Amino acid sequence: MGAFLAKRLAQAVVVAFGALTLVFLIVRVVPGDPAKLIVGPDASAEQLESVRADFGLDDPLWRQYVDHLAGIVRGDLGDSWRLGGSALSNTLDRFPATLSLSLAALVLTVAVGIPLGMLCARRPGKLLDLVVSTGSLAGQAIPSFWLGIVLILIFARQLDWLPATVDGSPAAVLLPAVTLSLPFIGWLARLVRSSALEEGGKDYARTARAKGVGEGTIQYVHVGRNIAIPVVTVLGLLMGNFIANAVIIEVVFSWPGIGSLMVDAITNRDYAVVEAAILTITLAYIVLNLLVDVVYFVIDPRLTPEDA
Amino acid sequence: MTGTGRTGGRGRPRRRDFLAMAGLGGAAVLLSGCGVGSAAPRGALRAAFGQPVTDLDPYNAATAVDEASLIVKRLVFDTLVRREGEELAPGLATDWRREGDTRWVFTLRRGVRFHDGSEVTAGDVVACLKHTQQVASAQTPLWATVTGVQAPDDHTVVFTTDGPLGSLPVNLTLLFIVPARLVADPEQKRSPVGSGPFRVTDFTPSTSVELARFDDYWGGRAELPAVSMPYIAETSTAITALRNGDVDLLWPVPPDQLPEVTGVSGVTVETVPSWTYYFNWFNCSRKPFDNPDVRRALCQAVNVPQIVEALFGRGGKQMRAPIPETVAGFAAQQPWSYDPDGARRLLEQAGLGRGFSTSMMWFDATGPLSRELAQALISAWADIGVTVEPQSIEKAMWLERLNTLDWDMNLQTNTVTTGDAAFTIGRLYTSEANRLGYANKELDAVLARAAGAPEGAERDALYGDACGTIWSDAVGLFPVTLVTGYGRAKELTGFTPAPNNQPDLAVVGRR
């Protein structure tokens, strides 16, 4: 297990390095001079040069890159010109809010998606199955920012059941979490359905039926355990998706997370914050994948590191 | 029970433990997710402005004239001179006088304390001015002619200028005073110390600002104990928050959203012509816009009143000068008459009888309905044979091209931050500024005289002349002044809508 984790960590370092390099290049290739955004259109050429020197923007790109990597090794991703202070601490201050929202969405997705998939598997081709199949396609086709606004208009403006924005109340998490999870509930339900149908036709399920075990017990106890591996794999991916999708949802709901921070940083060419935010999201993906690998062994102790 | 599917005695309890932990974790996460964002303190004014506050340092170049930051800074800091409506009023300075052409003397109020308990002295003012002069920002032109500042005693400040500077008192409405030892302290970005009616208790950049009343404020305690300013980026979310009572005050309500909050129970809507306006500049250094008749033709081809009415309704007002009419120095001009035939004739005289192709750049966030306004103008010009390529670009790219005059036409909003013509006309239209490729030595001379004139009829007349030259030379089309819509809870008292989008929230109370 130790060797397995070490190998995974080494891979993680390569992935993080690749992501950082890509982001470094992309944000600098995109037109737009941060110095002009800092001092505005009235600044003289000398003033612009002075700001560029302050932020190291007048160095050649390779030099900036080397300094950037050296900074990362020291845990210093630079300062945010727009917000002040360390870019990493600005990002980490906001990450718990994104994580909370993403986890809330994951809990919703699991709580609704898995039972729905099991129900569909018990009665394939019936009305519920058709509704879930069609609904999951529609759910994935709907843009999340549009869905968020529609939910606000219905549940906050018209019905006044829920707050439209963060107000410190417990209910504030519901609308953004539902917006994040809705497109994926049907997706998870379909995965659970197809896996359950496949497992339900296997020998062990037939044997259980022959022994007189009830269909519910077969589905939820025997089959349920055996579809856990693909479901956990998908949950890991889902969590990553939620963190990434939160970028838009957070803007719609004024959720004070990393997504709204990143949109603001990209618009204003706050390079250090964009890089810190992408690094944080990348590391979150890597840790999640690692967790999924570890969970495999907990779910099925027969598995070896090679299986993962 | 069957053993099928079980993985042995050791596996089963582990799985159960895991599932139980996952369930507990999920519940805990939901609860912790619910705690995100702080609830406004009891009795606080919840006020949402349409742009984020990113920084509270009064000398940060990036936010030197940023409206959102200025709203908070006016609550946290004091200035020597304040604006009360259209008049200048004493702030930290109780009075001021001009001695000769190049010397101003300001007397400071006694006994004023900063939030940290230290006394405000003339030395603090001197340090603040010197520091702001060192920072390259949009305020730089305001202080360029101030050559010296001295504090002969703790309550007197003397400014020396290298020529007459009539706008100094107005400019001082932007000089926020902090303790001298903190002028360059990075902590001022997040936890600034001022002497204003509120102090900062919590600040998350681009997200929210929490202020608490400063009980020792020299101007009397603020009406409400706290102000909470969340930033709500999405318009429909912000409108919903106002309608549902999640916020007490929302501004500016976009023109097309005014009907959504008008007539709503518990909500009052007030409007005031602002100091923010749209212009469409022509790049006068590029052909064919170097010909004034071509520029005039494009102005005549647009039915401005119709566009303003259709797009902005009561959220906009047709302009009659290159600055809004509530700005000091405004002088009404004859609006361009809508005359497409006349426009075609002018183009023909300019040798462009078949029309021509050009482009217009803007960034969507420049103001409300910017895209719609661009489309309306482009359609009008298409009618006289002028084909305009719309170039909706990002702000960073827009700024890059604006500075290098890499554009044919530029559509944007602009705000007269000080409420005085000197800030806009005196800054943008000189030959030296070269902001739109326009050079006019006569205008330069008028603007130089206006900059040195004290407040009064002569100064107004000079800026009036400048308005007339800019308007008749058609360096740009000036279609609409934005009318700021303030949506507020009916129970609020003492609220006065402000044309600069910076209402005094210290005097706002609750029934």
Coordinates of C-alpha atoms in Angstrom, one line a residue, chain A:
Chain A
M1 CA 0.0 0.0 0.0
G2 CA 2.9 2.4 0.8
A3 CA 4.5 1.8 -2.6
F4 CA 1.1 2.3 -4.2
L5 CA 0.5 5.6 -2.5
A6 CA 4.1 6.8 -3.3
K7 CA 3.5 6.0 -7.0
R8 CA 0.2 7.9 -6.9
L9 CA 1.8 10.9 -5.2
A10 CA 4.6 11.0 -7.8
Q11 CA 2.0 11.0 -10.5
A12 CA 0.2 13.8 -8.7
V13 CA 3.3 15.9 -8.7
V14 CA 3.6 15.5 -12.5
V15 CA 0.0 16.4 -13.0
A16 CA 0.2 19.5 -10.7
F17 CA 3.4 20.6 -12.5
G18 CA 1.7 20.3 -15.9
A19 CA -1.4 22.2 -14.7
L20 CA 0.7 25.0 -13.3
T21 CA 2.8 25.3 -16.4
L22 CA -0.3 25.4 -18.6
V23 CA -2.0 28.0 -16.5
F24 CA 1.2 30.1 -16.3
L25 CA 1.4 30.2 -20.1
I26 CA -2.3 30.7 -20.8
V27 CA -2.9 33.6 -18.5
R28 CA 0.1 35.4 -19.9
V29 CA -0.6 34.7 -23.6
V30 CA -4.1 36.1 -23.3
P31 CA -4.0 39.8 -24.3
G32 CA -4.3 42.4 -21.5
D33 CA -1.7 44.1 -19.4
P34 CA -2.2 43.8 -15.6
A35 CA -0.2 47.1 -15.1
K36 CA -2.8 49.0 -17.1
L37 CA -5.6 47.5 -15.1
I38 CA -3.7 48.5 -11.9
V39 CA -3.1 52.1 -12.7
G40 CA -5.8 52.8 -15.2
P41 CA -5.8 54.6 -18.6
D42 CA -4.4 57.9 -17.1
A43 CA -1.0 56.4 -16.2
S44 CA 2.2 57.6 -17.9
A45 CA 4.7 55.3 -19.6
E46 CA 7.0 55.7 -16.6
Q47 CA 4.3 54.8 -14.1
L48 CA 3.4 51.7 -16.1
E49 CA 7.0 50.6 -16.2
S50 CA 7.3 51.1 -12.5
V51 CA 4.2 48.9 -11.8
R52 CA 5.5 46.3 -14.2
A53 CA 8.8 46.2 -12.4
D54 CA 7.1 45.9 -9.0
F55 CA 5.2 42.8 -10.1
G56 CA 8.1 41.3 -12.1
L57 CA 6.1 41.7 -15.3
D58 CA 9.0 43.3 -17.2
D59 CA 11.1 40.2 -16.9
P60 CA 11.4 37.8 -19.8
L61 CA 8.8 35.0 -19.7
W62 CA 11.3 32.3 -18.9
R63 CA 12.6 34.3 -16.0
Q64 CA 9.1 34.8 -14.7
Y65 CA 8.5 31.1 -15.0
V66 CA 11.6 30.1 -13.1
D67 CA 10.8 32.6 -10.4
H68 CA 7.3 31.3 -10.3
L69 CA 8.4 27.6 -9.9
A70 CA 10.9 28.7 -7.2
G71 CA 8.1 30.5 -5.4
I72 CA 5.9 27.4 -5.5
V73 CA 8.6 25.3 -3.9
R74 CA 8.8 27.8 -1.1
G75 CA 5.0 27.8 -0.9
D76 CA 4.8 31.4 -2.2
L77 CA 2.6 31.9 -5.3
G78 CA 3.0 35.7 -5.2
D79 CA 0.8 38.5 -4.1
S80 CA -2.6 39.5 -5.4
W81 CA -2.4 42.9 -6.9
R82 CA -6.1 43.4 -6.7
L83 CA -6.9 42.0 -3.3
G84 CA -3.6 42.6 -1.5
G85 CA -1.8 39.9 0.5
S86 CA -0.7 36.4 -0.5
A87 CA -2.6 34.9 -3.4
L88 CA -2.5 31.5 -1.8
S89 CA -4.0 32.7 1.5
N90 CA -6.7 34.7 -0.4
T91 CA -7.5 31.4 -2.2
L92 CA -7.4 29.2 0.8
D93 CA -9.6 31.6 2.8
R94 CA -12.3 31.0 0.2
F95 CA -11.8 27.3 -0.5
P96 CA -13.7 25.9 2.5
A97 CA -16.9 27.6 1.2
T98 CA -16.5 25.9 -2.2
L99 CA -15.7 22.6 -0.5
S100 CA -18.8 22.9 1.7
L101 CA -21.0 23.7 -1.3
S102 CA -19.5 20.8 -3.4
L103 CA -20.0 18.3 -0.5
A104 CA -23.5 19.4 0.0
A105 CA -24.2 18.9 -3.7
L106 CA -22.6 15.4 -3.5
V107 CA -24.7 14.4 -0.5
L108 CA -27.8 15.5 -2.4
T109 CA -26.8 13.6 -5.5
V110 CA -26.1 10.4 -3.6
A111 CA -29.2 10.7 -1.4
V112 CA -31.5 11.0 -4.4
G113 CA -29.5 9.4 -7.3
I114 CA -28.8 6.0 -5.8
P115 CA -32.3 5.2 -4.5
L116 CA -33.7 6.5 -7.8
G117 CA -31.4 4.2 -9.8
M118 CA -32.3 1.2 -7.7
L119 CA -36.0 1.8 -8.1
C120 CA -35.6 2.1 -11.9
A121 CA -33.6 -1.2 -11.9
R122 CA -36.4 -3.0 -10.1
R123 CA -38.9 -1.9 -12.8
P124 CA -37.0 -1.3 -16.0
G125 CA -39.0 0.2 -18.8
K126 CA -41.8 1.4 -16.6
L127 CA -42.9 5.1 -16.2
L128 CA -40.3 6.0 -13.5
D129 CA -37.5 4.5 -15.6
L130 CA -38.5 6.5 -18.6
V131 CA -38.9 9.7 -16.7
V132 CA -35.4 9.3 -15.1
S133 CA -33.8 8.5 -18.4
T134 CA -35.3 11.5 -20.2
G135 CA -34.8 13.7 -17.2
S136 CA -31.1 12.9 -16.9
L137 CA -30.6 13.9 -20.5
A138 CA -32.5 17.2 -20.0
G139 CA -30.6 17.8 -16.7
Q140 CA -27.3 17.6 -18.4
A141 CA -28.3 19.7 -21.3
I142 CA -29.5 22.6 -19.2
P143 CA -26.8 25.2 -18.5
S144 CA -26.2 25.5 -14.8
F145 CA -26.2 29.3 -14.6
W146 CA -29.6 29.3 -16.3
L147 CA -30.9 26.7 -14.0
G148 CA -29.6 28.6 -11.0
I149 CA -31.4 31.8 -12.1
V150 CA -34.7 29.9 -12.7
L151 CA -34.5 28.3 -9.3
I152 CA -33.9 31.7 -7.7
L153 CA -36.9 33.2 -9.6
I154 CA -39.2 30.3 -8.5
F155 CA -38.1 29.5 -5.0
A156 CA -36.8 32.9 -3.8
R157 CA -38.6 35.5 -5.8
Q158 CA -42.1 33.9 -6.4
L159 CA -42.5 31.6 -3.5
D160 CA -40.1 33.3 -1.0
W161 CA -39.2 29.9 0.5
L162 CA -35.5 30.3 0.3
P163 CA -32.9 33.1 0.3
A164 CA -31.5 34.1 -3.1
T165 CA -28.1 34.8 -1.7
V166 CA -25.8 34.0 1.2
D167 CA -27.3 35.5 4.3
G168 CA -25.7 33.2 7.0
S169 CA -28.9 31.2 7.3
P170 CA -28.9 27.3 7.1
A171 CA -31.2 27.5 4.1
A172 CA -28.8 29.5 2.0
V173 CA -26.9 26.3 0.8
L174 CA -29.9 24.6 -0.6
L175 CA -30.5 26.4 -3.9
P176 CA -26.8 26.4 -5.0
A177 CA -26.4 22.8 -3.9
V178 CA -29.5 21.8 -5.8
T179 CA -28.4 23.7 -8.9
L180 CA -25.0 21.9 -8.8
S181 CA -26.4 18.5 -8.2
L182 CA -29.5 18.4 -10.4
P183 CA -27.7 17.7 -13.7
F184 CA -25.9 14.8 -12.1
I185 CA -28.7 13.1 -10.1
G186 CA -30.1 11.5 -13.3
W187 CA -26.7 10.6 -14.5
L188 CA -25.9 8.8 -11.3
A189 CA -29.3 7.1 -11.3
R190 CA -28.7 5.8 -14.8
L191 CA -25.3 4.4 -13.8
V192 CA -26.8 2.7 -10.7
R193 CA -29.7 1.3 -12.7
S194 CA -27.5 -0.2 -15.4
S195 CA -25.0 -1.6 -12.9
A196 CA -27.8 -3.0 -10.7
L197 CA -29.5 -4.7 -13.7
E198 CA -26.2 -6.3 -14.8
E199 CA -25.4 -7.5 -11.3
G200 CA -29.0 -8.6 -10.7
G201 CA -28.6 -11.1 -13.5
K202 CA -25.5 -12.7 -12.1
D203 CA -25.3 -16.1 -10.4
Y204 CA -25.2 -15.0 -6.9
A205 CA -28.4 -13.0 -7.3
R206 CA -30.2 -15.9 -9.0
T207 CA -29.0 -18.2 -6.2
A208 CA -30.4 -15.8 -3.6
R209 CA -33.7 -15.7 -5.4
A210 CA -33.7 -19.5 -5.6
K211 CA -33.3 -19.5 -1.8
G212 CA -36.3 -17.3 -1.4
V213 CA -34.6 -14.1 -0.5
G214 CA -36.9 -11.1 -1.2
E215 CA -36.1 -8.9 -4.2
G216 CA -35.6 -5.9 -2.0
T217 CA -33.0 -7.6 0.0
I218 CA -31.3 -8.8 -3.2
Q219 CA -31.2 -5.3 -4.7
Y220 CA -30.3 -3.3 -1.7
V221 CA -28.0 -5.7 0.2
H222 CA -26.4 -8.1 -2.3
V223 CA -26.4 -6.1 -5.5
G224 CA -25.9 -2.8 -3.7
R225 CA -22.5 -3.9 -2.3
N226 CA -21.3 -5.1 -5.7
I227 CA -22.1 -1.9 -7.6
A228 CA -20.2 0.1 -4.9
I229 CA -16.9 0.2 -6.9
P230 CA -18.2 1.9 -10.0
V231 CA -20.4 4.2 -8.0
V232 CA -17.5 5.3 -5.8
T233 CA -15.4 5.9 -8.9
V234 CA -18.1 8.2 -10.3
L235 CA -18.6 10.0 -6.9
G236 CA -14.9 10.9 -7.0
L237 CA -15.3 12.4 -10.5
L238 CA -18.5 14.1 -9.4
M239 CA -16.9 15.8 -6.5
G240 CA -14.2 17.1 -8.9
N241 CA -17.0 18.3 -11.3
F242 CA -18.8 20.1 -8.5
I243 CA -15.7 22.0 -7.5
A244 CA -15.0 23.0 -11.1
N245 CA -18.7 23.8 -11.8
A246 CA -18.9 25.9 -8.7
V247 CA -17.1 28.7 -10.6
I248 CA -20.3 29.7 -12.3
I249 CA -22.8 28.7 -9.6
E250 CA -20.9 30.8 -7.0
V251 CA -21.3 33.9 -9.2
V252 CA -25.0 33.4 -9.6
F253 CA -25.6 32.9 -5.9
S254 CA -22.9 35.2 -4.6
W255 CA -21.4 32.2 -2.8
P256 CA -18.1 33.4 -1.3
G257 CA -16.0 30.6 -2.7
I258 CA -13.0 30.0 -4.9
G259 CA -15.1 30.2 -8.1
S260 CA -16.3 33.7 -7.8
L261 CA -12.7 34.6 -6.7
M262 CA -11.3 33.0 -9.9
V263 CA -13.8 34.7 -12.3
D264 CA -12.8 38.1 -10.8
A265 CA -9.1 37.3 -11.0
I266 CA -9.3 36.2 -14.6
T267 CA -11.2 39.3 -15.6
N268 CA -8.7 41.5 -13.9
R269 CA -5.5 39.6 -14.9
D270 CA -4.7 38.9 -11.3
Y271 CA -2.2 36.2 -12.4
A272 CA -1.1 35.1 -8.9
V273 CA -4.7 34.4 -7.8
V274 CA -5.7 32.6 -11.0
E275 CA -2.6 30.3 -10.5
A276 CA -3.3 29.8 -6.8
A277 CA -6.9 28.9 -7.5
I278 CA -6.1 26.5 -10.3
L279 CA -3.4 24.9 -8.2
T280 CA -5.9 24.4 -5.3
I281 CA -8.5 22.9 -7.6
T282 CA -5.9 20.6 -9.2
L283 CA -4.7 19.4 -5.8
A284 CA -8.3 18.8 -4.7
Y285 CA -8.8 16.6 -7.8
I286 CA -5.7 14.7 -7.1
V287 CA -6.5 14.2 -3.4
L288 CA -10.1 13.0 -4.4
N289 CA -8.7 10.5 -6.8
L290 CA -6.4 9.2 -4.2
L291 CA -9.2 8.9 -1.7
V292 CA -11.3 7.0 -4.3
D293 CA -8.4 4.6 -4.7
V294 CA -8.1 4.1 -1.0
V295 CA -11.8 3.6 -0.6
Y296 CA -11.7 0.7 -3.1
F297 CA -9.7 -1.3 -0.6
V298 CA -12.1 -0.5 2.1
I299 CA -15.1 -1.5 0.1
D300 CA -13.5 -4.7 -1.3
P301 CA -10.6 -6.0 0.7
R302 CA -10.0 -8.6 -2.1
L303 CA -8.6 -5.9 -4.3
T304 CA -4.8 -5.4 -4.5
P305 CA -3.0 -2.2 -5.4
E306 CA -2.6 -3.5 -9.0
D307 CA -6.4 -3.7 -9.4
A308 CA -6.7 0.0 -8.5

